[in-house]
XYZ file of C-alpha atoms in Angstrom:
748
model
C -30.644 67.195 80.527
C -33.924 65.966 82.059
C -35.007 64.281 78.985
C -31.693 62.255 78.771
C -31.929 61.157 82.193
C -35.488 60.225 81.948
C -34.794 57.945 78.918
C -31.840 56.203 80.698
C -34.084 55.526 83.647
C -36.786 54.302 81.251
C -34.263 52.124 79.623
C -32.872 50.595 82.663
C -36.360 50.060 84.187
C -37.237 48.092 81.229
C -37.196 44.316 81.474
C -37.541 41.499 78.944
C -41.259 40.425 78.844
C -41.914 36.804 79.622
C -43.852 35.119 77.027
C -46.389 32.673 78.303
C -45.835 29.376 76.622
C -48.799 27.317 75.254
C -49.449 23.707 75.930
C -48.018 21.448 73.310
C -51.481 20.144 72.453
C -52.647 23.570 71.522
C -49.698 24.912 69.386
C -49.205 24.381 65.678
C -46.092 23.041 64.095
C -44.632 26.283 63.066
C -45.036 27.489 66.700
C -43.412 24.354 67.858
C -40.226 24.945 65.823
C -40.071 28.622 66.514
C -39.933 28.317 70.351
C -36.637 28.350 72.309
C -35.743 24.702 73.379
C -32.608 25.683 75.375
C -34.793 27.698 78.075
C -37.083 24.604 78.320
C -34.106 22.467 78.764
C -32.805 24.811 81.580
C -36.104 25.169 83.219
C -36.590 21.475 83.111
C -33.252 20.961 84.756
C -33.866 23.597 87.411
C -37.275 22.823 88.234
C -37.972 19.635 90.391
C -41.584 19.832 89.883
C -42.424 18.524 86.333
C -45.069 21.222 85.344
C -45.455 19.619 81.823
C -47.238 16.684 80.915
C -45.861 13.475 79.954
C -46.403 13.857 76.054
C -44.821 17.319 75.963
C -41.846 15.886 77.999
C -41.251 13.066 75.484
C -41.232 15.475 72.421
C -38.850 17.683 74.212
C -36.441 14.996 75.078
C -36.688 13.502 71.595
C -35.766 16.918 69.758
C -33.050 17.564 72.195
C -31.360 14.141 71.622
C -31.854 14.503 67.723
C -30.135 18.082 68.154
C -27.384 17.102 70.331
C -26.322 13.624 69.014
C -27.411 13.584 65.287
C -27.792 17.208 64.053
C -26.443 16.465 60.584
C -28.935 13.504 60.225
C -31.812 15.746 61.251
C -30.856 18.355 58.500
C -30.762 15.434 55.989
C -34.313 14.296 57.024
C -35.860 17.826 56.957
C -34.175 19.255 53.845
C -34.134 16.610 51.320
C -31.663 17.279 48.361
C -29.002 19.012 50.450
C -25.613 18.016 49.657
C -23.534 16.529 52.479
C -20.958 13.980 51.603
C -20.352 12.892 55.345
C -23.910 11.325 55.644
C -24.303 7.665 55.498
C -27.639 6.239 54.053
C -27.437 3.492 56.509
C -27.494 5.827 59.449
C -30.584 7.675 57.982
C -32.253 4.394 57.943
C -31.438 3.537 61.690
C -32.466 7.042 62.784
C -35.855 6.787 61.161
C -36.522 3.336 62.608
C -35.627 4.609 66.129
C -37.813 7.569 65.686
C -40.855 5.181 65.012
C -40.113 3.522 68.387
C -39.474 6.570 70.489
C -42.232 8.804 69.051
C -44.908 6.969 67.111
C -47.125 10.273 66.870
C -44.382 12.295 65.210
C -43.478 9.410 62.947
C -47.297 9.311 61.964
C -47.194 13.016 61.327
C -44.166 12.693 59.085
C -45.807 9.992 57.083
C -48.850 12.137 56.458
C -47.070 15.333 55.569
C -43.687 14.222 54.112
C -43.833 10.664 52.908
C -40.902 10.845 50.564
C -38.719 11.388 53.783
C -39.521 8.331 55.277
C -39.415 5.984 52.096
C -35.598 5.812 51.886
C -34.410 2.354 50.644
C -31.027 1.075 51.150
C -29.783 -1.841 49.324
C -28.734 -4.803 51.150
C -25.145 -4.706 49.527
C -24.564 -1.113 51.069
C -26.258 -1.623 54.258
C -25.062 -4.762 56.265
C -26.865 -4.725 59.640
C -25.142 -5.995 62.814
C -26.536 -8.825 64.868
C -27.949 -6.338 67.502
C -29.667 -4.423 64.723
C -31.398 -7.685 63.323
C -32.943 -8.317 66.614
C -34.856 -4.890 66.320
C -36.814 -6.419 63.478
C -36.694 -3.519 61.238
C -39.288 -3.306 58.498
C -38.040 -2.290 55.077
C -40.694 -1.205 52.481
C -41.181 -3.315 49.477
C -41.161 -0.572 46.912
C -37.763 0.446 45.541
C -37.664 4.252 45.285
C -34.761 6.399 44.054
C -33.505 8.793 46.426
C -31.531 11.869 45.400
C -28.275 11.877 47.416
C -24.817 12.664 47.048
C -23.839 9.100 47.962
C -25.911 7.512 45.144
C -24.208 10.008 42.656
C -20.766 8.903 43.828
C -21.556 5.463 43.352
C -22.630 6.010 39.854
C -19.259 7.766 38.987
C -17.611 4.685 40.246
C -19.549 2.491 38.111
C -19.001 4.488 35.084
C -14.940 4.309 35.830
C -15.210 0.637 36.241
C -16.901 0.149 32.738
C -14.283 2.401 31.218
C -11.492 0.311 32.831
C -13.264 -2.906 31.614
C -13.526 -1.671 28.030
C -9.747 -0.892 27.893
C -7.562 -3.648 25.983
C -4.337 -4.594 27.618
C -1.584 -6.964 26.466
C -2.719 -9.447 29.103
C -6.162 -9.574 27.603
C -4.897 -9.942 23.962
C -2.716 -12.770 25.306
C -5.698 -14.445 26.949
C -7.712 -14.043 23.594
C -5.009 -15.504 21.565
C -5.113 -18.637 23.661
C -8.870 -18.856 23.667
C -9.349 -18.321 19.893
C -7.140 -21.337 19.039
C -9.225 -23.568 21.171
C -12.681 -22.065 21.419
C -15.080 -23.316 18.860
C -17.810 -20.507 19.689
C -18.308 -16.998 18.551
C -17.392 -15.316 21.949
C -13.664 -14.774 21.169
C -14.069 -14.166 17.627
C -16.598 -11.413 18.504
C -14.318 -9.748 20.772
C -11.404 -9.795 18.364
C -13.606 -8.336 15.656
C -14.878 -5.627 17.884
C -11.558 -4.800 19.142
C -10.365 -4.523 15.511
C -13.172 -2.186 14.866
C -12.000 -0.105 17.883
C -8.410 0.040 16.863
C -9.430 1.353 13.356
C -11.647 3.923 14.893
C -8.848 5.418 16.739
C -6.972 6.288 13.538
C -10.100 7.562 11.820
C -10.783 11.117 11.107
C -13.905 11.454 13.323
C -13.732 8.646 16.000
C -16.851 7.996 18.224
C -15.494 6.462 21.320
C -18.866 6.399 23.049
C -20.305 3.638 20.434
C -17.258 1.442 20.831
C -17.251 -1.881 22.812
C -13.523 -1.627 23.574
C -10.907 1.095 23.984
C -7.535 0.740 22.381
C -4.897 3.069 23.488
C -1.145 3.110 22.402
C 0.695 1.703 19.356
C 1.657 -1.505 20.958
C -1.854 -2.476 21.766
C -2.867 -1.423 18.272
C -0.478 -3.624 16.497
C -1.312 -6.484 18.865
C -4.948 -6.329 17.975
C -4.109 -6.246 14.177
C -1.666 -9.170 14.593
C -4.276 -11.124 16.507
C -6.903 -10.697 13.807
C -4.316 -11.430 11.014
C -2.850 -14.530 12.464
C -5.759 -16.178 14.130
C -9.186 -15.124 12.676
C -8.974 -17.033 9.230
C -8.460 -20.294 11.098
C -11.099 -19.340 13.658
C -13.623 -18.617 11.045
C -12.940 -21.930 9.358
C -13.140 -23.932 12.679
C -16.524 -22.288 13.490
C -17.970 -22.998 9.913
C -16.326 -26.535 9.679
C -14.858 -25.753 6.182
C -11.969 -27.967 6.469
C -8.675 -27.250 4.580
C -10.005 -26.463 1.127
C -8.668 -23.352 -0.430
C -11.753 -22.784 -2.593
C -15.036 -22.862 -0.662
C -18.338 -21.078 -0.488
C -18.996 -19.911 3.139
C -22.455 -18.813 2.649
C -23.561 -22.427 2.139
C -22.312 -23.415 5.612
C -25.003 -24.160 8.157
C -23.500 -21.932 10.805
C -22.897 -18.951 8.483
C -25.936 -17.047 9.727
C -24.649 -16.738 13.109
C -21.210 -15.296 11.649
C -22.647 -13.265 8.990
C -22.750 -9.902 10.814
C -19.446 -10.338 12.384
C -17.808 -11.437 9.136
C -19.118 -8.352 7.272
C -18.148 -6.064 9.930
C -14.517 -7.468 9.799
C -14.316 -7.359 6.127
C -15.527 -3.646 5.955
C -12.874 -2.766 8.569
C -10.158 -4.620 6.628
C -11.145 -2.624 3.367
C -11.040 0.544 5.262
C -7.674 -0.051 6.745
C -6.222 -0.883 3.185
C -6.953 2.737 2.157
C -4.988 4.338 5.140
C -1.894 2.304 5.010
C 1.140 3.840 3.490
C 3.950 1.473 4.415
C 4.665 -1.023 1.794
C 5.771 -3.895 4.353
C 2.467 -3.335 6.283
C 0.425 -3.234 3.069
C 1.966 -6.375 1.891
C 0.943 -8.336 5.175
C -2.543 -6.944 4.871
C -3.007 -7.840 1.303
C -1.663 -11.480 2.063
C -4.271 -11.670 4.891
C -6.925 -10.277 2.398
C -5.971 -13.028 -0.136
C -6.967 -15.574 2.569
C -10.195 -13.772 3.297
C -11.298 -13.463 -0.262
C -13.547 -16.570 -0.385
C -15.705 -14.922 2.342
C -16.212 -11.887 0.162
C -18.250 -13.941 -2.315
C -20.985 -13.999 0.256
C -21.207 -10.132 0.226
C -21.631 -8.712 -3.202
C -21.767 -5.257 -1.875
C -18.006 -5.324 -0.818
C -16.709 -6.506 -4.126
C -16.856 -3.075 -6.068
C -15.074 -1.055 -3.241
C -12.614 -3.836 -2.658
C -11.562 -4.021 -6.349
C -11.453 -0.206 -6.582
C -8.715 -0.275 -3.709
C -6.785 -3.194 -5.152
C -6.775 -1.400 -8.608
C -5.225 1.799 -7.082
C -2.584 -0.380 -5.321
C -1.829 -2.541 -8.529
C -1.221 0.757 -10.502
C 0.669 3.011 -8.125
C 2.424 1.024 -5.409
C 5.692 -0.806 -5.128
C 6.655 -3.789 -7.048
C 6.059 -6.351 -4.333
C 2.874 -4.716 -3.258
C 1.647 -4.709 -6.872
C 2.176 -8.440 -7.258
C 0.327 -9.271 -4.178
C -2.625 -6.876 -5.120
C -2.760 -8.510 -8.523
C -3.159 -12.013 -7.004
C -6.108 -10.897 -5.131
C -7.550 -9.234 -8.314
C -7.121 -12.462 -10.232
C -8.606 -14.501 -7.494
C -11.804 -12.276 -7.634
C -11.984 -12.322 -11.356
C -11.780 -16.144 -11.471
C -14.505 -16.671 -8.918
C -16.750 -14.001 -10.082
C -16.385 -13.990 -13.880
C -19.936 -12.998 -14.930
C -20.331 -10.104 -12.535
C -16.726 -8.691 -12.373
C -14.862 -9.293 -15.532
C -16.742 -6.688 -17.766
C -16.095 -3.921 -15.303
C -12.584 -5.188 -14.545
C -11.665 -5.057 -18.188
C -12.482 -1.457 -18.557
C -11.050 -0.259 -15.256
C -7.621 -2.126 -15.572
C -7.186 -0.916 -19.145
C -7.968 2.648 -18.020
C -5.508 2.312 -15.276
C -2.845 1.024 -17.596
C -3.097 3.683 -20.195
C -3.259 6.356 -17.484
C 0.106 5.121 -15.818
C 1.918 4.532 -19.204
C 2.070 8.166 -20.113
C 5.752 8.843 -19.184
C 8.312 6.038 -19.719
C 11.778 6.018 -17.948
C 14.098 3.557 -16.447
C 12.217 3.729 -13.191
C 8.737 3.314 -14.598
C 9.418 0.970 -17.286
C 9.332 -2.203 -14.969
C 5.989 -1.172 -13.468
C 4.362 -0.508 -17.053
C 5.747 -4.009 -18.224
C 4.330 -5.657 -15.237
C 0.876 -3.982 -15.649
C 0.720 -4.937 -19.303
C 1.664 -8.545 -18.508
C -0.991 -8.878 -15.742
C -3.589 -6.962 -17.826
C -3.020 -9.602 -20.575
C -3.534 -12.384 -18.030
C -6.938 -10.783 -16.956
C -8.219 -10.513 -20.545
C -7.281 -14.131 -21.382
C -9.701 -15.317 -18.800
C -12.493 -14.764 -21.276
C -11.466 -14.162 -24.916
C -14.993 -13.704 -26.202
C -15.697 -10.800 -23.824
C -12.124 -9.432 -24.356
C -12.708 -9.499 -28.168
C -15.641 -6.897 -27.715
C -13.294 -4.706 -25.587
C -10.436 -5.071 -27.923
C -12.551 -4.323 -31.081
C -13.693 -1.019 -29.717
C -10.309 0.212 -28.458
C -8.482 -0.830 -31.502
C -11.144 0.944 -33.723
C -10.690 4.030 -31.615
C -6.877 3.903 -32.224
C -7.470 3.429 -35.929
C -9.618 6.584 -35.946
C -6.795 8.509 -34.266
C -4.365 7.333 -36.877
C -6.768 8.274 -39.763
C -7.123 11.713 -38.411
C -3.278 12.201 -38.126
C -2.767 10.892 -41.802
C -5.585 13.035 -43.288
C -5.802 16.257 -41.461
C -1.973 16.427 -40.628
C -2.292 18.795 -37.728
C -0.118 19.120 -34.740
C -2.799 17.824 -32.431
C -3.666 14.928 -34.312
C 0.017 13.994 -34.748
C 0.449 14.316 -30.976
C -2.643 11.924 -30.428
C -0.742 9.231 -32.173
C 2.886 9.801 -31.356
C 2.955 9.515 -27.625
C 3.724 6.752 -25.165
C 0.064 6.057 -24.250
C -0.655 5.293 -27.940
C 2.480 3.092 -28.349
C 1.889 1.207 -25.131
C -1.688 0.539 -25.994
C -0.431 -0.868 -29.272
C 2.145 -3.031 -27.382
C -0.637 -4.263 -25.034
C -2.938 -5.416 -27.791
C -0.078 -7.081 -29.878
C 0.752 -8.961 -26.612
C -2.669 -10.037 -26.225
C -3.434 -11.230 -29.654
C -0.082 -13.155 -29.845
C -0.742 -14.714 -26.415
C -4.370 -15.908 -27.407
C -4.971 -19.278 -29.120
C -5.077 -19.599 -32.755
C -8.832 -20.495 -32.838
C -9.903 -17.554 -30.560
C -11.879 -14.591 -31.888
C -8.927 -12.313 -30.953
C -7.018 -13.494 -33.710
C -9.371 -12.039 -36.100
C -8.017 -8.498 -35.086
C -4.416 -9.394 -35.952
C -4.767 -7.904 -39.470
C -6.257 -4.581 -38.516
C -3.747 -4.163 -35.650
C -0.760 -4.870 -37.920
C -2.102 -2.264 -40.299
C -2.369 0.316 -37.657
C 1.037 -0.242 -36.409
C 2.445 -0.119 -40.205
C 0.421 3.134 -40.573
C 1.952 4.652 -37.351
C 5.428 4.043 -38.649
C 4.438 5.934 -41.937
C 2.922 9.034 -40.397
C 6.297 10.836 -39.921
C 9.020 8.875 -41.366
C 11.898 11.268 -40.463
C 15.214 10.431 -38.483
C 13.703 12.220 -35.700
C 11.125 9.518 -35.008
C 13.437 6.641 -35.728
C 13.113 5.374 -32.053
C 9.348 5.181 -32.544
C 9.884 3.131 -35.613
C 11.864 0.770 -33.875
C 9.501 0.316 -31.260
C 6.777 -0.612 -33.850
C 8.970 -2.921 -35.693
C 9.749 -4.690 -32.521
C 6.016 -5.349 -32.049
C 5.609 -6.727 -35.482
C 8.473 -9.025 -34.977
C 7.139 -10.378 -31.723
C 3.776 -10.907 -33.542
C 5.227 -12.592 -36.482
C 7.254 -14.861 -34.251
C 4.485 -15.840 -31.943
C 1.775 -16.394 -34.491
C 3.765 -17.541 -37.445
C 2.386 -14.954 -39.661
C 4.506 -13.338 -42.379
C 4.797 -9.612 -41.825
C 7.203 -7.583 -44.218
C 9.531 -5.978 -41.977
C 12.751 -5.779 -43.808
C 11.769 -2.850 -46.258
C 11.497 -0.445 -43.125
C 14.867 -1.408 -41.790
C 16.813 -1.345 -45.158
C 15.068 2.077 -45.792
C 17.098 3.558 -43.001
C 20.250 2.304 -44.369
C 19.705 3.920 -47.754
C 18.272 7.146 -46.726
C 20.520 8.242 -43.881
C 24.242 8.938 -44.529
C 26.160 7.260 -41.761
C 29.669 8.392 -43.140
C 29.174 11.956 -42.374
C 30.956 13.529 -39.432
C 29.056 14.111 -36.351
C 29.036 17.647 -34.764
C 29.082 16.600 -31.128
C 30.402 13.737 -29.093
C 28.005 12.121 -26.628
C 29.587 11.147 -23.407
C 26.632 8.733 -22.597
C 24.739 7.286 -25.588
C 21.150 7.600 -25.241
C 19.348 4.369 -25.639
C 16.029 4.176 -27.619
C 14.305 2.010 -24.725
C 12.705 4.972 -23.336
C 12.638 7.423 -26.117
C 10.214 8.114 -29.070
C 11.527 11.324 -30.350
C 15.017 12.692 -30.627
C 15.856 16.365 -30.337
C 17.991 18.298 -32.936
C 21.088 18.296 -30.839
C 20.763 14.472 -30.235
C 20.738 14.015 -33.981
C 24.132 15.716 -34.302
C 25.819 13.290 -31.718
C 27.597 10.068 -32.506
C 25.521 8.240 -30.059
C 22.503 8.546 -32.420
C 24.247 6.742 -35.307
C 25.506 4.090 -32.848
C 21.978 3.349 -31.629
C 20.484 3.134 -35.063
C 23.049 0.717 -36.365
C 22.708 -1.454 -33.318
C 18.890 -1.371 -33.610
C 18.925 -2.248 -37.229
C 21.426 -5.056 -36.370
C 19.328 -6.464 -33.874
C 16.015 -6.449 -35.737
C 17.499 -7.889 -39.043
C 19.425 -10.651 -37.055
C 16.142 -11.483 -35.261
C 14.152 -11.768 -38.251
C 16.708 -13.741 -40.115
C 16.875 -16.237 -37.091
C 13.112 -16.493 -37.104
C 12.944 -17.192 -40.750
C 16.199 -19.208 -41.157
C 14.419 -22.640 -41.228
C 11.875 -21.637 -43.926
C 11.813 -22.814 -47.396
C 11.744 -19.353 -48.729
C 14.547 -17.831 -46.782
C 17.056 -17.669 -49.803
C 14.470 -15.865 -52.020
C 13.332 -13.642 -49.095
C 16.584 -12.211 -48.124
C 17.987 -11.625 -51.697
C 17.175 -7.761 -51.429
C 18.420 -7.688 -47.896
C 21.746 -9.068 -49.127
C 21.819 -6.489 -52.006
C 21.155 -3.604 -49.545
C 23.898 -4.801 -47.102
C 26.369 -4.798 -49.758
C 25.509 -1.349 -51.176
C 25.752 0.017 -47.533
C 29.210 -1.465 -47.015
C 30.474 0.219 -50.188
C 28.924 3.414 -49.293
C 29.836 3.621 -45.416
C 33.563 4.290 -44.500
C 33.110 3.913 -40.671
C 34.880 0.735 -39.402
C 32.697 -0.141 -36.606
C 29.371 0.048 -38.590
C 30.958 -1.858 -41.515
C 32.390 -4.523 -39.239
C 28.618 -5.274 -37.793
C 27.012 -5.147 -41.128
C 29.605 -7.447 -42.669
C 29.057 -9.974 -39.962
C 25.322 -9.805 -40.413
C 25.793 -10.261 -44.143
C 28.087 -13.259 -43.622
C 25.558 -14.926 -41.467
C 22.691 -14.572 -43.921
C 24.753 -15.706 -46.907
C 25.804 -18.877 -44.876
C 22.278 -19.486 -44.000
C 21.059 -18.866 -47.457
C 23.556 -21.467 -49.099
C 22.623 -24.037 -46.351
C 18.884 -23.813 -47.184
C 19.529 -23.999 -50.900
C 21.739 -27.106 -50.293
C 18.894 -28.757 -48.282
C 16.233 -27.907 -50.794
C 18.338 -29.431 -53.547
C 18.408 -32.863 -51.694
C 14.708 -33.460 -52.029
C 11.843 -32.545 -54.040
C 9.360 -30.340 -52.262
C 5.781 -30.083 -53.633
C 4.987 -26.345 -52.978
C 1.245 -27.138 -53.415
C 1.190 -29.380 -50.565
C 1.633 -27.133 -47.447
C 1.714 -30.208 -44.972
C 4.913 -31.308 -46.729
C 6.540 -27.817 -46.763
C 5.592 -27.658 -42.969
C 7.280 -30.891 -42.241
C 10.288 -30.112 -44.075
C 10.611 -26.754 -42.283
C 10.166 -28.497 -38.837
C 12.857 -30.757 -39.722
C 15.312 -27.999 -40.385
C 14.201 -26.081 -37.270
C 15.003 -29.054 -35.104
C 18.502 -29.261 -36.480
C 19.026 -25.528 -35.666
C 20.604 -23.361 -38.397
C 23.952 -21.537 -37.864
C 22.328 -18.125 -37.772
C 19.752 -19.171 -35.066
C 22.655 -20.650 -32.837
C 24.403 -17.337 -33.297
C 21.519 -15.293 -32.503
C 20.758 -17.439 -29.125
C 24.263 -16.663 -27.903
C 24.041 -13.038 -29.033
C 20.624 -12.244 -27.349
C 21.961 -13.539 -24.010
C 24.794 -10.944 -24.192
C 22.331 -8.215 -25.365
C 19.833 -8.860 -22.755
C 22.518 -8.600 -19.842
C 23.808 -5.280 -21.189
C 20.293 -4.018 -21.282
C 19.679 -5.142 -17.729
C 22.791 -3.540 -16.806
C 21.855 -0.404 -18.421
C 18.363 -0.331 -16.710
C 19.524 -1.044 -13.409
C 22.507 1.378 -13.626
C 25.204 -1.053 -12.838
C 27.460 0.609 -15.427
C 27.364 3.817 -13.345
C 28.270 1.909 -10.082
C 31.283 0.188 -11.990
C 32.313 3.435 -13.461
C 32.363 5.773 -10.715
C 32.592 3.902 -7.344
C 36.350 2.984 -7.760
C 38.471 2.817 -4.613
C 40.364 6.166 -3.994
C 44.035 6.263 -3.639
C 45.261 8.448 -0.839
C 48.306 10.756 -1.339
C 51.046 9.938 1.128
C 53.493 12.589 2.399
C 57.257 11.855 1.723
C 60.195 13.653 2.930
C 61.713 16.186 0.490
C 65.342 16.867 -0.283
C 66.947 20.128 0.277
C 66.413 20.942 -3.246
C 62.714 20.468 -2.975
C 62.372 17.279 -5.111
C 60.792 14.156 -3.849
C 63.503 11.434 -3.309
C 62.943 8.184 -5.172
C 64.421 4.998 -3.827
C 65.685 2.532 -6.421
C 65.321 -0.442 -3.934
C 61.762 -1.712 -2.962
C 59.826 0.862 -5.277
C 56.490 -0.328 -6.302
C 53.959 0.729 -8.672
C 51.909 2.179 -5.898
C 54.782 4.500 -4.951
C 55.297 5.560 -8.441
C 51.585 6.330 -8.447
C 51.917 8.498 -5.590
C 55.102 10.043 -6.868
C 53.186 11.093 -10.036
C 50.489 12.975 -7.854
C 53.216 14.493 -5.963
C 54.855 16.011 -8.985
C 51.593 17.282 -10.468
C 50.467 19.071 -7.181
C 53.179 21.603 -7.287
C 56.148 22.171 -9.480
C 59.410 23.607 -8.404
C 61.681 25.837 -10.273
C 63.973 23.051 -11.277
C 61.011 20.834 -12.664
C 59.936 23.893 -14.791
C 63.452 24.124 -16.257
C 63.417 20.487 -17.258
C 60.178 19.708 -19.226
C 61.162 16.065 -19.842
C 60.633 14.922 -16.295
C 56.864 15.150 -16.567
C 57.088 12.875 -19.439
C 58.647 10.270 -17.199
C 55.923 10.683 -14.649
C 53.340 9.982 -17.352
C 55.115 6.668 -18.172
C 55.083 5.779 -14.400
C 51.379 6.776 -14.328
C 50.680 4.259 -17.097
C 52.443 1.564 -15.131
C 50.446 2.593 -11.999
C 47.119 2.368 -13.997
C 47.944 -1.179 -14.971
C 48.131 -2.090 -11.173
C 44.733 -0.526 -10.435
C 42.558 -3.516 -11.620
C 44.306 -5.822 -9.234
C 42.644 -4.103 -6.336
C 39.176 -3.878 -7.901
C 38.624 -7.560 -8.894
C 35.404 -7.627 -6.938
C 33.648 -5.151 -8.944
C 31.326 -6.389 -11.716
C 33.208 -6.719 -15.197
C 31.691 -6.115 -18.591
C 28.949 -8.712 -19.653
C 28.130 -9.445 -16.130
C 25.113 -8.547 -13.890
C 25.088 -8.403 -10.183
C 21.252 -8.166 -10.016
C 19.950 -11.526 -9.241
C 16.222 -10.991 -8.762
C 15.571 -9.823 -12.399
C 15.566 -12.211 -15.187
C 15.719 -11.562 -18.968
C 12.251 -12.593 -19.422
C 11.046 -9.548 -17.766
C 12.199 -7.498 -20.896
C 11.049 -9.672 -23.673
């Protein structure tokens, strides 16, 4: 108890010790900041007698004013790098300048110990002084030092956002560029358009890098606007800058100002080649290819772009749609004509390989594309017949080796190497090339080996199963003979079929739709048993004999040449008992006989010296100008044949056969006996047709008892059928063609 009381007394008696304060001139800086300023302020306000000297009073008043009025500024001054968004750099500067006036000694101390604190530069744009502040004659340091502050970081973010907004392309900017690029003759707008095109292309690339782009393209509308701007206005802008005029053929690298445009032009052409690879729409691809065709003269100045450009164009030429293929070929042809020495050799190989690769399968859908590739490839090869001869010699020799292996080894693989569409289409291409070449060109020297290869192909497997392949080869020989004027013995291969195959035997199957030989090389066993096979064989023989007879109808040797043909046709007519086949061959025989008599009559009128070939040619040309009867008949017949062929290829027969207007069944009141009532007055064929349908839908007991009534309905049905064509007059009739964009020349 005593201890507790003692402790309590001692605690109460304890008083806080008064610490004796030192004079300000004798204390250190740490001691100065550790002392309690609030007590000094209270003591100073209660004590009238100022015991502190003038220097100490100034420091106390200064620190008190800084703490009470601008505490946040003091924190910023003493702790550089602290984050406070509310502090203004201009206020820092003002406080420092006032500190220099109010307390020069403390300002000198800060200069000696913390110089970075005082050297705080504020730009003129961010610190606009008022008139009163200008009168204070504040001195700003000459050195520009970077100060780490939150305000400076914020300003940097604003600048970056501003640049991002400046990079973004808008429709208003594109409109302004469109107006400037048509008037401005400098590179400024052209460069902007090319960089925008590059930025637009990078947005659809697999690995875009937006940091390295000058502009930013967002949205499909802006993307299309950039592409449209470049396609429509850049070609004229390039011409205007280089001062090229309106010439279609020019060399841009010879222009004086080409050096300034070289980098921009190459960048744009590179991007244009890239975008051709990624576009899949045929309409857009057509527009880009047309634009590329305008820019092709500029590609001559950059040899490194020719090879990748041709690679893309060849892919489009061999695999795209028909319209796109045509535009791509025009660009290929223009490159080939301007760069013959450096491009043609590579182009011959690449285009021929593409043609062979894409001619592996032939159908009604692919036939037009294969024909286009063959015709266009022929045009390319005819640009340089001497160079084409070396390529043709190697490829024809290779085909002859395959044929020799098939005839000597007689194995399945060797047969398949010859009897396929790639081999046949290759033969067709070389025959087209040789017959299209001039008579004095080196390609004509390959005519004989090519004809021997085609004849050897016919003889490899001369069975009825490969009759379609035989007709394809004979058509090639006929075309070669017609164009070059060379005699090729074709009739034996046609007459052999008439003698070897029995057309009188009955067929085991009826083909609903005869299979044409246009897209067939080999027939199956089931197809050989159908009647359509014999029909197509007769039609093919008729066409080829008539075409050869029309071709030779003006020659002096026609009566002697066609004597075997006349004998074989007469023998066929005696052996065959099918009316349709006999009627065709009889017509063909009559035309040949008529022309034979005409030529013999003309030969008897004049004496022809057979040793003088010039007199023979003059006589033949005279007969040719007069036109023989069989040639006139062939010209009229071939037009009908071509129209039927086009109708079959475009499937117009299917449209005419199946898309007939449907007739709706109308409900009619029934009598009490359940039989449909017929009205004698006002009855029409349409009502009779509806009546027939009604009677066939469901029979009543009375109808089943009287079997003669359905026979009456059949007669009425026949009358109704006669009325149907009146309603379908707008449908295509036989021997007509509703397709207008295809001509008969495409299938020659």
